[in-house]
Every structure is written in structure tokens, then in C-alpha cells.
């Protein structure tokens, strides 16, 4: 058998990292021998483990090591990263390293450097002279870029259980299929208020279902009161939000009675036409065409928004970005320095945003469809809290809880 020595350091026991390491080795038909194991004696202390991992041959051992690497495995006496040039634009050298969404360090000329803009399923481009490393999408790679190949000289820091009790310690990576309790909603509200008091930024990802329910007014209120720093959505949310403001309908249904309005099926097209004629959403607000709602509050409170287009879109509105690569670039830029993301009833946009986030960003996903929150977590956003419920029930209660927490001081 082929063997390789590896070591782990961190909160290996209470964060369940080391049991996952042993399970992974056995699941992949490998073997191990633990050489050294030091357990931290206090809550703040880190643990250390050194072990030998065995595989049938070099290929089998490399397969095991690739998976262990995601859990923080590192080779003692680490070497510098291995680099190879991209042969063409958007073409990668053989054996390129694929990132996780966890904080990552790389060793350049004997020094450990943190990878900037870390995110999952990307590559790492290194500037050797400036000793900097950047996480890049495939379409961002240019000919001659120095790309990291293999795992040598790369250190991943897996998520650990927080040292202090919090909602995200209690629920992180958890999907609740029960209606959220007042305690859970109050705890999330407290996290939001504390985050904003400490200068954090919150992004909201919202789908059109927010418009069709009482959640619209709650989200508009959160934007007005300063609890939303950026809005990420698509054409539908903006169109139906503005349709409500102009016609009092959403998808042609009277928003107050829930009954269809004669000719209401044409209202969203009329809405798009009116906004285009005005010159855009901002101009429609400034001209008094749009008088309330989510987009109105974004304009009035200078909250930036990114509307990513879809092949299903009517219109679309002038602000909608129809080039998907450009939309992804705009979303990535908008998410910089964001501390929390709240995802509301939007499977495609939620998963897309989840793929752009580092694991250090607190994430709440609310959807009536259980597969939305489970897919988000399964795709690698293990930091997410998943709540399966009607957004029309959840968001108004959350907004009221935020105001209560604010009054408590």
C-alpha cells in the first residue's frame, strides 16, 4: 500500500471535523494510523492530529487526499504551491486545483497568503511577485495566468463551531421543515440587529412570491429602515412589485381580495411598457409613476440592486442584466463585504448566490419548497440555515421582531 503523512489542526472534536475525517477514509476504502492526537483542554484551545493515510496505489491515495484536503488536511513541512500557466484564455492547465468556499491559504515563496475572493468551484491565480492569490471563475482566466495545480502548498480552513453561542451555532447547516417558532425568528432578528449595529452588511435575495404575499410590505419596510444593503433578484420581482404600485394587482390578481381583475393578465406588460417609457425604474419613481413598494424604497434609500435576467422574462425592464456572465459578475461585486444573506422564495437566484458566497457569510434560506433549501446546502453552502415555510408568514413576523429588538435596545 501507498502511505502519506498528514496533519490537522483546529477545533477537531466539537466541530465534528475529525470523526468526518476518519469516516471519509473508511468510506473511500482507505486505512489510517493515528500517530499523535492532542486535544485542547479549554474551549478556546485547538486540537492537533497527525496520522498516516494508506491507499491501494498512488491514484487511490490521491483520491482520498483530495477529499481530506477539503477538511483541512495538510502535509507536514509544507512546500510552496505548484504553478502552471494557462495556455489560452479560459483554458486551464492539467491538474488544476478546484476551490471550496472555505477560507484558503497558499504558500508562496515560504509564506502563507490568504486567497482573495474565495468561492466554490473556481481556480486560484497567483501573482508571485506581489505574493497575492486570487480566486477566479473559468471565464476570467487569461492566457499566461499562473494557476495552482494539485493540493501541494494549499491549506483549507473548514468551518468550525463558533466559540460563542448564537443562532448560527444552533441551526447552522440545518433545514427545518416545521413552521419557525417565535424563538427562532426572534433569534434571527437579534442577529440582524446586532450585525447592523456592528457595521455589517446584509444582502437579500428575493423571488416574485414576495410580491404575491404580505412579505412585500415587510421587505419594503426593512429596506426603508436600513436593514437591507443590497437586493439581488430578477425581472419578475421588480415587475410585479411595480405592478402592485401602479395597478394594485400582481399577476393580474387584486392584491387585497385575491381575485382576478378583468384584463389583469395584461397589467405586467403595461407595467414594463410604462417603466421603459419613463426611462427606467429610477425615473419611474422620480416621476411619481411608482409610489411605493420594494423597488421604490431601493431608489429612495439608495440601496443598490442587481436584477439578473432569465429566458422567461417579459420585457425585460431596462435595469435587468440579460447577459448571464455579466449578471454573475455584478452579483459577485455586489456581495463584497456582505456579512449575511437572506434568501426569500427564489430557488435559482438563491443557489446562484450561494455558489458565490464564502462559507463565512451567514446565510438564511426561506422557501415553501423543501428542495430549495436542501439543494442549497447540498451544493456546498453548509453555513446556511434552511427554513421551510411560506415567506408571506415568515417575513412580516421577522420584520416585527426586528422592531421589537430595536426597542429593547
Coordinates of C-alpha atoms in Angstrom, one line a residue:
X1 CA 0.0 0.0 0.0
X2 CA 1.0 3.6 -0.6
X3 CA 1.1 5.9 2.5
X4 CA 1.2 9.6 3.2
X5 CA 1.5 11.6 6.5
X6 CA -1.0 14.4 7.1
X7 CA -1.9 16.6 10.0
X8 CA -5.0 18.5 11.1
X9 CA -5.3 21.5 13.5
X10 CA -8.4 23.3 14.8
X11 CA -11.5 22.5 16.9
X12 CA -11.4 19.0 15.6
X13 CA -13.8 17.4 18.2
X14 CA -16.6 19.8 18.9
X15 CA -16.8 20.9 15.2
X16 CA -17.0 17.2 14.3
X17 CA -14.1 17.5 11.8
X18 CA -12.0 14.6 13.0
X19 CA -14.9 12.0 13.0
X20 CA -15.7 13.1 9.4
X21 CA -12.0 12.6 8.5
X22 CA -12.0 9.0 9.8
X23 CA -15.4 8.2 8.2
X24 CA -14.2 9.6 4.8
X25 CA -11.1 7.5 4.8
X26 CA -13.0 4.3 5.5
X27 CA -15.8 5.2 3.1
X28 CA -13.2 5.5 0.3
X29 CA -11.7 2.1 1.2
X30 CA -8.6 3.6 2.7
X31 CA -6.8 2.9 6.0
X32 CA -5.2 5.1 8.6
X33 CA -2.9 5.0 11.6
X34 CA -3.0 7.9 14.2
X35 CA 0.5 8.9 15.2
X36 CA -0.3 11.8 17.5
X37 CA -3.5 13.4 18.9
X38 CA -3.5 16.3 21.3
X39 CA -7.0 17.5 22.5
X40 CA -7.5 21.2 23.5
X41 CA -8.2 21.4 27.2
X42 CA -10.3 24.6 27.1
X43 CA -13.0 25.9 24.8
X44 CA -10.6 28.3 23.0
X45 CA -7.8 25.7 22.6
X46 CA -7.2 24.0 19.3
X47 CA -6.6 20.3 18.9
X48 CA -3.9 18.7 16.8
X49 CA -3.8 15.3 15.0
X50 CA -1.0 13.7 12.9
X51 CA -1.8 10.5 11.0
X52 CA -0.7 8.2 8.2
X53 CA -3.2 7.6 5.4
X54 CA -2.9 4.4 3.3
X55 CA -4.3 3.8 -0.2
X56 CA -4.1 0.8 -2.6
X57 CA -1.9 2.8 -5.0
X58 CA -0.9 6.3 -5.9
X59 CA -4.1 7.1 -7.7
X60 CA -6.3 5.7 -4.9
X61 CA -4.3 7.7 -2.3
X62 CA -4.6 10.9 -4.3
X63 CA -8.4 10.4 -4.5
X64 CA -8.5 10.2 -0.7
X65 CA -6.2 13.1 -0.2
X66 CA -8.3 15.4 -2.4
X67 CA -11.3 14.8 -0.2
X68 CA -9.3 15.1 3.1
X69 CA -7.9 18.4 1.8
X70 CA -11.4 19.9 1.9
X71 CA -11.5 19.1 5.7
X72 CA -8.2 20.9 6.3
X73 CA -5.6 18.2 5.8
X74 CA -2.1 19.5 5.3
X75 CA 1.3 17.9 4.6
X76 CA 3.9 18.4 7.4
X77 CA 6.8 20.5 6.2
X78 CA 4.7 22.1 3.6
X79 CA 6.1 23.1 0.2
X80 CA 5.3 26.0 -2.0
X81 CA 2.3 25.8 -4.3
X82 CA 2.9 24.3 -7.8
X83 CA 2.0 26.6 -10.7
X84 CA 1.4 26.2 -14.4
X85 CA 0.5 28.8 -17.0
X86 CA -2.9 28.9 -18.6
X87 CA -2.3 28.0 -22.3
X88 CA -5.1 30.1 -23.6
X89 CA -7.9 32.4 -22.4
X90 CA -10.4 30.3 -20.4
X91 CA -8.3 27.2 -20.8
X92 CA -6.7 25.6 -17.7
X93 CA -3.5 23.5 -17.3
X94 CA -3.9 19.8 -16.5
X95 CA -4.3 19.0 -12.8
X96 CA -5.6 22.5 -11.8
X97 CA -6.8 22.9 -8.2
X98 CA -10.5 23.5 -7.7
X99 CA -11.5 25.6 -4.7
X100 CA -14.0 25.1 -1.9
X101 CA -15.9 28.1 -0.4
X102 CA -13.9 27.8 2.8
X103 CA -11.1 30.3 3.7
X104 CA -7.9 29.1 1.9
X105 CA -4.2 29.9 2.4
X106 CA -1.5 29.2 -0.2
X107 CA 2.3 29.0 0.4
X108 CA 4.2 31.4 -1.9
X109 CA 8.0 31.6 -1.5
X110 CA 7.8 30.2 2.0
X111 CA 4.9 32.5 3.2
X112 CA 1.3 31.6 3.7
X113 CA -1.0 34.0 1.8
X114 CA -4.8 34.2 2.1
X115 CA -6.7 33.6 -1.2
X116 CA -8.8 36.7 -2.1
X117 CA -12.5 36.5 -3.1
X118 CA -12.7 32.8 -2.2
X119 CA -15.7 30.9 -3.6
X120 CA -16.5 27.3 -4.6
X121 CA -15.7 25.6 -7.9
X122 CA -13.1 28.1 -9.1
X123 CA -9.3 28.2 -9.6
X124 CA -6.6 30.1 -7.9
X125 CA -4.4 32.6 -9.9
X126 CA -1.1 33.6 -8.2
X127 CA 0.8 36.8 -8.6
X128 CA 4.3 35.5 -7.4
X129 CA 6.0 38.9 -7.4
X130 CA 3.3 40.6 -5.2
X131 CA 2.7 37.4 -3.2
X132 CA -1.0 37.5 -3.8
X133 CA -3.5 34.9 -4.8
X134 CA -6.9 35.4 -6.4
X135 CA -10.0 33.1 -6.8
X136 CA -11.2 33.2 -10.4
X137 CA -14.0 31.8 -12.5
X138 CA -13.0 29.9 -15.5
X139 CA -14.2 32.6 -17.9
X140 CA -11.9 35.1 -16.0
X141 CA -8.7 33.2 -16.7
X142 CA -6.3 34.8 -19.2
X143 CA -3.5 33.2 -21.2
X144 CA -0.3 33.2 -19.2
X145 CA -2.1 33.4 -15.8
X146 CA -0.2 31.3 -13.2
X147 CA -2.7 28.7 -12.0
X148 CA -2.2 26.4 -8.9
X149 CA -2.2 22.8 -9.8
X150 CA -2.5 20.0 -7.2
X151 CA -3.0 20.4 -3.5
X152 CA 0.6 21.0 -2.5
X153 CA 1.1 24.2 -0.6
X154 CA -2.7 24.8 -0.2
X155 CA -4.4 24.9 3.2
X156 CA -8.2 24.9 3.6
X157 CA -9.7 26.1 6.9
X158 CA -13.0 24.2 7.3
X159 CA -16.0 25.7 9.2
X160 CA -15.8 25.3 12.9
X161 CA -18.4 25.5 15.7
X162 CA -18.5 29.2 16.9
X163 CA -16.8 29.7 20.3
X164 CA -19.8 31.7 21.5
X165 CA -23.5 30.6 21.4
X166 CA -25.5 32.0 18.6
X167 CA -28.4 31.2 16.3
X168 CA -26.0 30.1 13.6
X169 CA -24.2 27.7 16.1
X170 CA -27.6 26.2 17.0
X171 CA -29.0 26.0 13.5
X172 CA -26.1 26.2 11.0
X173 CA -26.4 23.7 8.2
X174 CA -29.9 22.7 9.5
X175 CA -33.1 22.5 7.4
X176 CA -36.2 22.9 9.5
X177 CA -39.4 21.6 7.9
X178 CA -41.6 22.8 10.7
X179 CA -43.1 26.3 11.0
X180 CA -40.4 28.5 12.5
X181 CA -41.1 29.2 16.2
X182 CA -41.2 32.8 17.6
X183 CA -38.0 32.0 19.4
X184 CA -36.1 31.2 16.2
X185 CA -37.5 34.2 14.4
X186 CA -36.6 36.4 17.4
X187 CA -33.1 35.0 17.5
X188 CA -32.6 35.7 13.8
X189 CA -33.9 39.2 14.3
X190 CA -31.4 39.7 17.1
X191 CA -28.6 38.5 14.8
X192 CA -29.7 41.0 12.1
X193 CA -29.9 44.0 14.5
X194 CA -26.5 43.2 16.2
X195 CA -24.9 42.7 12.8
X196 CA -26.1 46.1 11.6
X197 CA -25.1 47.8 14.9
X198 CA -21.6 46.5 14.3
X199 CA -21.4 47.8 10.8
X200 CA -22.2 44.6 8.9
X201 CA -23.9 44.5 5.5
X202 CA -26.9 42.4 4.7
X203 CA -28.0 41.3 1.2
X204 CA -31.4 40.0 0.3
X205 CA -32.2 37.6 -2.5
X206 CA -35.9 37.7 -3.3
X207 CA -38.3 35.9 -5.7
X208 CA -41.6 37.1 -7.1
X209 CA -43.5 35.2 -4.4
X210 CA -42.6 38.0 -2.1
X211 CA -44.8 40.3 -4.2
X212 CA -47.8 38.0 -4.1
X213 CA -47.9 37.9 -0.3
X214 CA -47.8 40.3 2.7
X215 CA -44.0 39.9 2.5
X216 CA -43.8 42.7 0.0
X217 CA -44.6 45.4 2.6
X218 CA -42.3 43.8 5.2
X219 CA -39.3 43.7 2.8
X220 CA -40.0 47.3 1.7
X221 CA -40.1 48.3 5.4
X222 CA -36.7 46.5 6.0
X223 CA -35.2 48.4 3.1
X224 CA -36.7 51.7 4.4
X225 CA -35.4 51.1 7.9
X226 CA -31.8 50.3 6.8
X227 CA -31.7 46.5 7.2
X228 CA -31.0 45.8 3.6
X229 CA -27.8 46.9 1.9
X230 CA -28.2 45.3 -1.5
X231 CA -31.0 43.5 -3.3
X232 CA -30.4 40.6 -5.7
X233 CA -33.3 39.4 -7.8
X234 CA -34.7 39.0 -11.3
X235 CA -37.1 40.7 -13.7
X236 CA -40.2 39.2 -12.1
X237 CA -39.8 40.5 -8.6
X238 CA -39.4 44.1 -9.9
X239 CA -42.2 43.9 -12.5
X240 CA -44.8 42.6 -10.1
X241 CA -43.7 44.9 -7.3
X242 CA -44.2 47.9 -9.6
X243 CA -47.4 46.4 -11.0
X244 CA -48.8 46.4 -7.5
X245 CA -47.9 50.0 -7.1
X246 CA -49.5 51.1 -10.4
X247 CA -52.5 48.7 -10.7
X248 CA -52.9 47.1 -7.3
X249 CA -52.5 43.7 -8.9
X250 CA -49.9 41.0 -9.0
X251 CA -50.1 38.5 -11.9
X252 CA -53.5 40.1 -12.6
X253 CA -54.9 39.3 -9.2
X254 CA -56.2 42.0 -6.9
X255 CA -53.6 42.0 -4.1
X256 CA -56.3 42.9 -1.4
X257 CA -59.1 40.5 -2.4
X258 CA -57.1 37.7 -4.1
X259 CA -59.5 37.8 -7.0
X260 CA -58.7 38.1 -10.7
X261 CA -59.2 41.5 -12.3
X262 CA -60.7 41.8 -15.8
X263 CA -57.8 42.4 -18.2
X264 CA -55.4 41.9 -15.3
X265 CA -53.3 39.4 -17.2
X266 CA -52.1 42.4 -19.3
X267 CA -51.1 44.5 -16.3
X268 CA -47.5 43.3 -16.1
X269 CA -46.9 44.1 -19.8
X270 CA -48.4 47.6 -19.3
X271 CA -46.1 48.0 -16.3
X272 CA -43.0 47.1 -18.2
X273 CA -44.0 49.5 -21.0
X274 CA -44.6 52.3 -18.6
X275 CA -41.2 51.9 -16.9
X276 CA -39.4 51.7 -20.3
X277 CA -41.2 54.8 -21.5
X278 CA -40.2 56.6 -18.2
X279 CA -36.5 55.7 -18.9
X280 CA -36.1 53.1 -16.1
X281 CA -37.1 52.3 -12.6
X282 CA -35.4 55.3 -11.0
X283 CA -37.1 57.7 -13.5
X284 CA -40.5 56.0 -12.9
X285 CA -40.1 56.6 -9.1
X286 CA -38.9 60.2 -9.6
X287 CA -41.9 61.0 -12.0
X288 CA -44.4 59.6 -9.4
X289 CA -45.4 56.6 -11.5
X290 CA -44.2 54.2 -8.8
X291 CA -45.3 55.4 -5.4
X292 CA -44.5 52.5 -3.0
X293 CA -43.0 49.0 -2.7
X294 CA -39.7 47.3 -2.8
X295 CA -38.1 49.0 -5.8
X296 CA -39.5 52.4 -4.7
X297 CA -37.7 52.0 -1.3
X298 CA -34.5 50.9 -3.0
X299 CA -34.5 54.0 -5.1
X300 CA -35.5 56.4 -2.3
X301 CA -32.9 54.9 0.1
X302 CA -30.1 54.5 -2.4
X303 CA -30.0 50.7 -1.9
X304 CA -28.2 49.1 -4.9
X305 CA -29.9 46.2 -6.7
X306 CA -28.9 43.6 -9.3
X307 CA -31.6 42.2 -11.5
X308 CA -30.4 39.1 -13.3
X309 CA -32.3 38.1 -16.4
X310 CA -33.9 34.8 -17.5
X311 CA -35.0 33.4 -20.8
X312 CA -38.6 33.5 -19.4
X313 CA -38.6 37.3 -18.8
X314 CA -41.2 39.6 -20.4
X315 CA -39.7 42.9 -21.5
X316 CA -37.5 42.9 -19.6
X317 CA -37.2 46.1 -17.5
X318 CA -34.3 48.4 -18.6
X319 CA -32.2 47.6 -15.5
X320 CA -32.3 43.8 -16.0
X321 CA -28.9 42.3 -17.0
X322 CA -29.6 39.8 -19.7
X323 CA -26.1 38.5 -20.2
X324 CA -25.7 35.8 -17.6
X325 CA -21.9 36.2 -17.2
X326 CA -22.3 39.9 -16.7
X327 CA -25.1 39.3 -14.2
X328 CA -22.9 36.9 -12.3
X329 CA -20.0 39.4 -12.3
X330 CA -22.4 42.2 -11.0
X331 CA -23.8 39.9 -8.3
X332 CA -20.2 38.9 -7.2
X333 CA -19.3 42.6 -6.9
X334 CA -22.4 43.4 -5.0
X335 CA -21.7 40.7 -2.5
X336 CA -18.3 42.0 -1.5
X337 CA -18.1 42.7 2.3
X338 CA -21.5 41.3 2.9
X339 CA -21.9 39.6 6.3
X340 CA -25.3 38.0 5.9
X341 CA -27.6 36.9 3.1
X342 CA -31.3 36.4 3.5
X343 CA -32.8 34.3 0.6
X344 CA -36.5 34.5 0.1
X345 CA -38.5 32.2 -2.1
X346 CA -36.2 32.0 -5.1
X347 CA -34.6 28.7 -6.0
X348 CA -32.5 29.7 -8.9
X349 CA -31.2 33.0 -7.6
X350 CA -30.6 31.6 -4.1
X351 CA -28.5 28.7 -5.4
X352 CA -26.7 31.1 -7.8
X353 CA -25.9 33.5 -4.9
X354 CA -24.9 30.6 -2.6
X355 CA -22.3 29.5 -5.2
X356 CA -20.8 33.0 -5.0
X357 CA -20.5 33.1 -1.2
X358 CA -17.6 32.2 1.1
X359 CA -18.6 29.9 3.9
X360 CA -18.0 32.7 6.4
X361 CA -21.1 34.6 5.3
X362 CA -24.2 33.8 7.5
X363 CA -27.0 32.6 5.2
X364 CA -30.7 32.2 5.8
X365 CA -32.8 30.5 3.1
X366 CA -36.6 30.7 3.4
X367 CA -38.8 28.8 1.0
X368 CA -42.0 26.8 0.9
X369 CA -40.3 24.2 -1.3
X370 CA -38.1 21.9 0.8
X371 CA -35.9 21.1 -2.2
X372 CA -34.7 24.7 -2.4
X373 CA -33.1 24.7 1.0
X374 CA -31.8 21.2 0.7
X375 CA -30.2 21.8 -2.7
X376 CA -28.6 25.0 -1.4
X377 CA -26.9 23.0 1.4
X378 CA -26.1 20.0 -0.8
X379 CA -24.4 22.4 -3.3
X380 CA -21.9 23.3 -0.6
X381 CA -23.5 26.2 1.3
X382 CA -23.2 24.3 4.6
X383 CA -23.3 27.5 6.6
X384 CA -27.0 28.1 5.6
X385 CA -30.0 27.9 7.9
X386 CA -32.8 26.5 5.9
X387 CA -36.4 27.3 6.9
X388 CA -39.2 25.6 5.0
X389 CA -42.2 27.9 5.3
X390 CA -44.4 30.5 3.5
X391 CA -42.4 33.6 3.0
X392 CA -45.6 35.6 3.4
X393 CA -45.8 34.3 7.0
X394 CA -42.1 34.5 7.9
X395 CA -41.0 37.9 6.7
X396 CA -43.7 40.1 8.3
X397 CA -43.1 38.3 11.6
X398 CA -39.3 38.8 11.2
X399 CA -39.8 42.5 10.5
X400 CA -41.9 42.9 13.6
X401 CA -39.3 41.0 15.7
X402 CA -36.6 43.3 14.3
X403 CA -38.6 46.4 15.5
X404 CA -39.1 44.8 18.9
X405 CA -35.4 44.0 19.3
X406 CA -34.6 47.6 18.4
X407 CA -37.0 48.9 21.1
X408 CA -35.3 46.6 23.7
X409 CA -32.1 48.4 23.0

